[in-house]
Structure formats: C-alpha cells, structure tokens
Coordinates of N, CA and C in Angstrom, one line a residue:
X1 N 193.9 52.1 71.6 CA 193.2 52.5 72.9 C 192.8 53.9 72.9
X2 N 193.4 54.8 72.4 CA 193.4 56.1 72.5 C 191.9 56.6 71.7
X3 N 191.9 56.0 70.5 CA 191.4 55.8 69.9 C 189.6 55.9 70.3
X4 N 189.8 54.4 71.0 CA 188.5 54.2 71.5 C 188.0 55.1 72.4
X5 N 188.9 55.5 73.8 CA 188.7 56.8 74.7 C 187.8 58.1 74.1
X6 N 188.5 58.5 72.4 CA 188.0 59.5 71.9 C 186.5 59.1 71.7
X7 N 186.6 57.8 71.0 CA 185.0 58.0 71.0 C 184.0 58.0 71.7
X8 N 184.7 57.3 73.0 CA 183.7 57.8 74.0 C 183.3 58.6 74.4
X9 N 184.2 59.6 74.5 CA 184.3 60.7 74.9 C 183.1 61.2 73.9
X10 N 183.4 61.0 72.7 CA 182.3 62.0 71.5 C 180.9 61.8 72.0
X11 N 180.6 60.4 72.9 CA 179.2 59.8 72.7 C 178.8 60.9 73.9
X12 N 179.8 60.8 75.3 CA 179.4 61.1 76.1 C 179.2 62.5 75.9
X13 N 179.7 63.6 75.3 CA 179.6 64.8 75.1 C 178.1 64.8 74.0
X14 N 177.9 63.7 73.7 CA 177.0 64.4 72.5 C 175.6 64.0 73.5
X15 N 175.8 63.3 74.1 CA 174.6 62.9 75.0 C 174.3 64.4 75.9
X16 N 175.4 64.9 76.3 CA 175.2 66.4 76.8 C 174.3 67.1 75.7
X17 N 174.8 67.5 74.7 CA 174.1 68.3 74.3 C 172.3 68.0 74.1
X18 N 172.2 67.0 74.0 CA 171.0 66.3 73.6 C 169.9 66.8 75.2
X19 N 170.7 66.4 76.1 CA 170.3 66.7 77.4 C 170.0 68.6 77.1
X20 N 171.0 69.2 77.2 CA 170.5 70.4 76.9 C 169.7 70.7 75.7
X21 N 169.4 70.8 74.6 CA 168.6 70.5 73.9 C 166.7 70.2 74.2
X22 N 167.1 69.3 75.4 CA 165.7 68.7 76.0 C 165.6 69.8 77.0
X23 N 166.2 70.5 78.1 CA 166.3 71.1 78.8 C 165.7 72.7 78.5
X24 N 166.5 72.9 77.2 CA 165.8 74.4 76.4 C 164.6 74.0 75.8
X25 N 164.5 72.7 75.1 CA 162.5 72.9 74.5 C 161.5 72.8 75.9
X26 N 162.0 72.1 77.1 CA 161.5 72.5 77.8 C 161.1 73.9 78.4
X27 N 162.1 74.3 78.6 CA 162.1 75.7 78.9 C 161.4 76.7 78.0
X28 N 161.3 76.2 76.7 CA 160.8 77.2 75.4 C 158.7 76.6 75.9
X29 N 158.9 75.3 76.4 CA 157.2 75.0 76.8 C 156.7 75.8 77.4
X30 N 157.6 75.7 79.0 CA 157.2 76.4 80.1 C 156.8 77.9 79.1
X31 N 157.9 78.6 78.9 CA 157.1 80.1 78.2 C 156.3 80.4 77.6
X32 N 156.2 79.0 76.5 CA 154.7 79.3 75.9 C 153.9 79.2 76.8
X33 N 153.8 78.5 77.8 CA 152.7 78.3 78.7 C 152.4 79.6 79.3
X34 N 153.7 79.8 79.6 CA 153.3 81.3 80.7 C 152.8 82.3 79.7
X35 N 153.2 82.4 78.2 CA 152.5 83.7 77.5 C 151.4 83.0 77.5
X36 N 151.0 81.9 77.3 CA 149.2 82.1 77.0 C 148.5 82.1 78.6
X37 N 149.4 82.0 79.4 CA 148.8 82.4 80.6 C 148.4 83.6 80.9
X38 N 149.2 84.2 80.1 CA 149.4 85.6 80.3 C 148.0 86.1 79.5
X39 N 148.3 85.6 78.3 CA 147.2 86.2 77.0 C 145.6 85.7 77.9
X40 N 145.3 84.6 78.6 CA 144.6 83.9 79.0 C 144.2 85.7 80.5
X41 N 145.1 85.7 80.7 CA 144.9 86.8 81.8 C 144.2 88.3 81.1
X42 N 145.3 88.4 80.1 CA 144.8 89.7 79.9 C 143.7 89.7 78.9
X43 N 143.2 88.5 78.4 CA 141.5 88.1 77.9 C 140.7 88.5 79.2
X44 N 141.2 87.9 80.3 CA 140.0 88.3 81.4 C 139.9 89.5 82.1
X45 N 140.9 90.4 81.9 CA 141.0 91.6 81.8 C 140.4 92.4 81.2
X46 N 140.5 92.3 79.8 CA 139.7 92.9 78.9 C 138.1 92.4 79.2
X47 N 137.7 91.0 78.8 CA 136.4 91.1 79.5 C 136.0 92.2 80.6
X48 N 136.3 92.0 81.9 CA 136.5 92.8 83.6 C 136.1 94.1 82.8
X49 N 137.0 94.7 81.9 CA 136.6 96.2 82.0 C 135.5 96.3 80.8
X50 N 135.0 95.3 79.7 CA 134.1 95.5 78.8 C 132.9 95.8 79.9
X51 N 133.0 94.6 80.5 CA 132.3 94.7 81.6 C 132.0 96.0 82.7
X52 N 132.5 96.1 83.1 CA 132.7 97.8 83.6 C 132.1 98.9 83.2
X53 N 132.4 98.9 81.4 CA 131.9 99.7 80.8 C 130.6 99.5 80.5
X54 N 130.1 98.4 80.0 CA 128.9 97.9 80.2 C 127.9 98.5 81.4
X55 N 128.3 98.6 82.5 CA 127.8 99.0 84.0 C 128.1 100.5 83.9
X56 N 128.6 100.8 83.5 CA 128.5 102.2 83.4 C 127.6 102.8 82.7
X57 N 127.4 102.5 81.2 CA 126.7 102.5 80.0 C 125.4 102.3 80.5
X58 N 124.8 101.6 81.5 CA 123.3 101.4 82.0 C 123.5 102.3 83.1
X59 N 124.3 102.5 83.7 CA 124.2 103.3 85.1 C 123.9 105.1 84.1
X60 N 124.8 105.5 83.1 CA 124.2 106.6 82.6 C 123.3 106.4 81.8
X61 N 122.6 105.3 81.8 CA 121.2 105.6 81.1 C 119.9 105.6 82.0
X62 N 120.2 104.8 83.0 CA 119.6 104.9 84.3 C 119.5 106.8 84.8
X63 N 120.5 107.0 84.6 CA 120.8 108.4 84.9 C 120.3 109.5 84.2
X64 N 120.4 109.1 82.8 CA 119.5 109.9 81.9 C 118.0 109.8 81.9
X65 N 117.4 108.7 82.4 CA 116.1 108.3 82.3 C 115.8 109.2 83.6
X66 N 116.5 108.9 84.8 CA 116.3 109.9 85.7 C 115.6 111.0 85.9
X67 N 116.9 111.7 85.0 CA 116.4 113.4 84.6 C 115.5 113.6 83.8
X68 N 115.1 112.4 82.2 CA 114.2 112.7 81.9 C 112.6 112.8 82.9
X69 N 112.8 111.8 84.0 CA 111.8 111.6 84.9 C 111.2 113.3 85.4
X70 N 112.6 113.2 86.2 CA 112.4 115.0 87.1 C 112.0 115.8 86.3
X71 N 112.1 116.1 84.5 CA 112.2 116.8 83.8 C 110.6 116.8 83.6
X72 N 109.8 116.0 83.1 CA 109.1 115.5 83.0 C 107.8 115.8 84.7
X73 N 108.2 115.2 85.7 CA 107.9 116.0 86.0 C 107.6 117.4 86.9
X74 N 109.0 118.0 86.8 CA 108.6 119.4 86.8 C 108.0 120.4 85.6
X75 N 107.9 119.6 84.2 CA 106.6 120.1 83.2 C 105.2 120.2 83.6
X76 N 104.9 118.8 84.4 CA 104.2 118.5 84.9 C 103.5 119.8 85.8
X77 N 104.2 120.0 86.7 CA 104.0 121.1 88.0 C 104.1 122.4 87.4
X78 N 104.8 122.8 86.2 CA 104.6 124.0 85.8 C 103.7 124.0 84.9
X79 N 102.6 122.7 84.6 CA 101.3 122.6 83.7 C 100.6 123.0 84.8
X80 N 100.5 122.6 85.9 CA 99.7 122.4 87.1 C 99.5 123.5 87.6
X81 N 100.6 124.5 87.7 CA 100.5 126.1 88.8 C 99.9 127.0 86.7
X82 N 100.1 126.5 85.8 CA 99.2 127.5 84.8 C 97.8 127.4 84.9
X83 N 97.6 125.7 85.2 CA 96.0 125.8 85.4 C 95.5 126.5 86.8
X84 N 96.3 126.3 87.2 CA 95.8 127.0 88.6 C 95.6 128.5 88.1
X85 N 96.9 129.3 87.8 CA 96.7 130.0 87.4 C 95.7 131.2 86.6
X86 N 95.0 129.7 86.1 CA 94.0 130.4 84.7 C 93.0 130.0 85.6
X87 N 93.0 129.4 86.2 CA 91.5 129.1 87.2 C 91.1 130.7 88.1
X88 N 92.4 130.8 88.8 CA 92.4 132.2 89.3 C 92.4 133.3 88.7
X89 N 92.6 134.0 87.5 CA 92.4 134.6 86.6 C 90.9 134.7 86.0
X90 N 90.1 133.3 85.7 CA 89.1 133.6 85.3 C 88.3 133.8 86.6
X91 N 88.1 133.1 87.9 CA 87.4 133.9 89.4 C 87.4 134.8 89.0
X92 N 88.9 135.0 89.0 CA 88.7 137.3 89.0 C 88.0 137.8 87.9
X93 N 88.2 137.2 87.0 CA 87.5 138.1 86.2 C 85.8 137.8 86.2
X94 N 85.4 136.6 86.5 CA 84.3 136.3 87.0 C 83.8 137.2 88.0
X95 N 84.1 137.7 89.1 CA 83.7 138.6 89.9 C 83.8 139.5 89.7
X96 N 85.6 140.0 89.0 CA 85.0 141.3 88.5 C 84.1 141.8 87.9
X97 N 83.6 141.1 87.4 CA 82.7 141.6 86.2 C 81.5 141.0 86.6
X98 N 81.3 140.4 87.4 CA 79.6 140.4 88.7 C 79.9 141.8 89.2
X99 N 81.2 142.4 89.9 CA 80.9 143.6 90.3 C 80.5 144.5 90.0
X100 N 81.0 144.4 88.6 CA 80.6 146.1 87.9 C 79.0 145.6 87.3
X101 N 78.8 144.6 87.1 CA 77.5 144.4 86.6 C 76.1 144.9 88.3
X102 N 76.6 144.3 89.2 CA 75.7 144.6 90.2 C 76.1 145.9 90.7
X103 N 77.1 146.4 90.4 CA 77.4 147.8 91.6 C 77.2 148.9 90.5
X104 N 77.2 148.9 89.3 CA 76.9 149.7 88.0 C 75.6 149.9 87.7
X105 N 74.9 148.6 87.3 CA 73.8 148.6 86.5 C 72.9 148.1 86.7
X106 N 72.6 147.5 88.3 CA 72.0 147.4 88.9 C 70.5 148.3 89.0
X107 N 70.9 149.6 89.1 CA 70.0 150.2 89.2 C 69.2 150.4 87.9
X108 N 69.4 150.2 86.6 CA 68.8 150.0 85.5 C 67.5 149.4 85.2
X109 N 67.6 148.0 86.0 CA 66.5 147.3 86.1 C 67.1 146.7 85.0
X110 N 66.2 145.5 84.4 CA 66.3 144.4 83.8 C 67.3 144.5 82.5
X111 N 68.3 145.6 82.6 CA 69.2 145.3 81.5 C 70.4 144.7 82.5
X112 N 70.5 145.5 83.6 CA 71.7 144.8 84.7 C 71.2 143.3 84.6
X113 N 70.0 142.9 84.9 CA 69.9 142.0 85.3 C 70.6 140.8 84.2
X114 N 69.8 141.2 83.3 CA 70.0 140.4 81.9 C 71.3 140.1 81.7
X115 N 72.4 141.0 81.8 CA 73.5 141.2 81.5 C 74.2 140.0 83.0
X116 N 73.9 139.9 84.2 CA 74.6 139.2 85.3 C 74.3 137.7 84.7
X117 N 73.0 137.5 84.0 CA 72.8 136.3 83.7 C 73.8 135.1 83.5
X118 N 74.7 135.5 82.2 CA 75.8 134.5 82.1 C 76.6 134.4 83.0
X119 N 77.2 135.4 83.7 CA 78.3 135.1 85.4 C 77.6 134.2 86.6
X120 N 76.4 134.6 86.3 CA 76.0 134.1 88.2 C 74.3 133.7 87.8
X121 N 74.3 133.0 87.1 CA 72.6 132.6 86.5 C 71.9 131.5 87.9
X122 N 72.3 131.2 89.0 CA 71.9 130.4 89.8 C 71.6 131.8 91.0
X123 N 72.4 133.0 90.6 CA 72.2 134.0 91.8 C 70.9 134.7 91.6
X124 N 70.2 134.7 90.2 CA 69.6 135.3 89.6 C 68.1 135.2 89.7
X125 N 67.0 135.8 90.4 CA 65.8 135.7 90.3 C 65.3 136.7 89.8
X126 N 63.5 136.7 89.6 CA 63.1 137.2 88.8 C 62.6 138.8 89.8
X127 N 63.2 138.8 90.9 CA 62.7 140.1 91.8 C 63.8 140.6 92.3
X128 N 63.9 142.1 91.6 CA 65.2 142.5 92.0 C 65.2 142.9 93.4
X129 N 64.7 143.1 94.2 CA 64.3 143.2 95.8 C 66.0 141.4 96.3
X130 N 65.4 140.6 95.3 CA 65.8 139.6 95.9 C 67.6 139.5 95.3
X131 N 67.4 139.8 94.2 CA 68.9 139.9 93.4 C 69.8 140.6 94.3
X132 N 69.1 142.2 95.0 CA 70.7 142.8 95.5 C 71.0 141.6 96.9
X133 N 69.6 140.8 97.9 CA 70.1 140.7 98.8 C 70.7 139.3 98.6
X134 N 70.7 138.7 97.6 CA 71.7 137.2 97.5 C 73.1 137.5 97.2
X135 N 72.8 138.9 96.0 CA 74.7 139.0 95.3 C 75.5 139.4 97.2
X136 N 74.8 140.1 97.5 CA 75.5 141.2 98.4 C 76.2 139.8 99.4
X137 N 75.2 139.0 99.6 CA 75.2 137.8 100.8 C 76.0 136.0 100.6
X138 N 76.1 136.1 99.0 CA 76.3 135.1 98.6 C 77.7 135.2 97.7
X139 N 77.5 135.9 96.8 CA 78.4 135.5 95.6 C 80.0 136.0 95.8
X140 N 80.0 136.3 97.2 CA 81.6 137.1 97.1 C 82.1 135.6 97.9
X141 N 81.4 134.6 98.3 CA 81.8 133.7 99.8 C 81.8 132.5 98.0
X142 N 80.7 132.2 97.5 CA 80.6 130.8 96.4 C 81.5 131.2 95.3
X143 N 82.6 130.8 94.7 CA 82.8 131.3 93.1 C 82.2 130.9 92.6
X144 N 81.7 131.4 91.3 CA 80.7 130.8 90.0 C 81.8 129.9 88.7

C-alpha cells in the first residue's frame, strides 16, 4: 500500500512541474511578444524622427532657397540704383558739356556750333540768332 501512495504521489508532483513548465513557456511568449512590441515601437519611432528630419531637411532648403531669393534680389536693386546711377552721370555730363560748349564757344560761330552737334543735334539749327534762344529755353528743362 505504501508503496502505491508513493507513486501517486510521484505522478501528482510531476504533473506540477509540467504545469509549471507550461506556465514559464507561457510567460517566456508573453515577453517575446512584449519585446517585439517594443522593437515594433521603437521601429516607429525611429521612422517619427527620420521623418522629422526629413521636414527639417526641406524646411532648410526652403530656407536656403529663400535667401538665395532676397540675395538675388537685392543684386537685382543694386544693378538697378548703378543704372540709374550711370544714367545720371551721363545727363551731367551731357549738360555739362552743352554748357561749356554754348557758354564758351558760342561766340566762335560755327565751330561752337559744330562741336554742340553730337550732345543736342535736335537743339541745333542752322541760325545762330536761333541756337542761343532754344539752348537758353529748352535744353536745361528736355535731357538729351
């Protein structure tokens, strides 16, 4: 009798362990699950911030394009105030040099005249009676 008891006893204790056994590969599932949950997580993390960077990466190129824009054109505007510039430069010298031609060598007769020809050839007729009273009346108000 005793006998038999023991081996019951062995079945029933080994059935324990078996139970535990089942209990820990369970337990060892669950964790795998949770680390690929995890890995599954911080995959989409990493995406999120490739991502991020990405959006950054266009936002400073957006940004560079930007500046090249303003850069670009304030070239622009400092091409703009040289031509101006040279526009007003040549007037002046356009007049000045109507003035010393009519207030100099005027009285010469037809070498003044000759000489106004290239600055102011529309001011220019063939009667100097008429030449002083257009320069005097005209050419300081039209630029040439």
């Amino acid at each position: 009798m005793e006998e038999e008891e023991e081996e019951e006893e062995e079945e029933v204790g080994g059935g324990g362990v078996e139970k535990q056994q089942q209990q820990q590969q369970q337990q060892q599932q669950q964790q795998q699950q949770q680390q690929q949950q995890q890995q599954q997580q911080q995959q989409q993390q990493q995406q999120q911030q490739q991502q991020q960077q990405q959006q950054q990466q266009q936002q400073q190129q957006q940004q560079q394009q930007q500046q090249q824009q303003q850069q670009q054109q304030q070239q622009q505007q400092q091409q703009q105030q040289q031509q101006q510039q040279q526009q007003q430069q040549q007037q002046q010298q356009q007049h000045g040099a109507f003035n010393k031609l009519i207030g100099a060598e005027l009285s010469t007769g037809s070498k003044g005249i000759h000489q106004c020809l290239p600055v102011a050839s529309h001011l220019i007729s063939s009667h100097l009676s008429k030449v002083t009273v257009r320069c005097t009346t005209e050419c300081w108000t039209t630029p040439t």
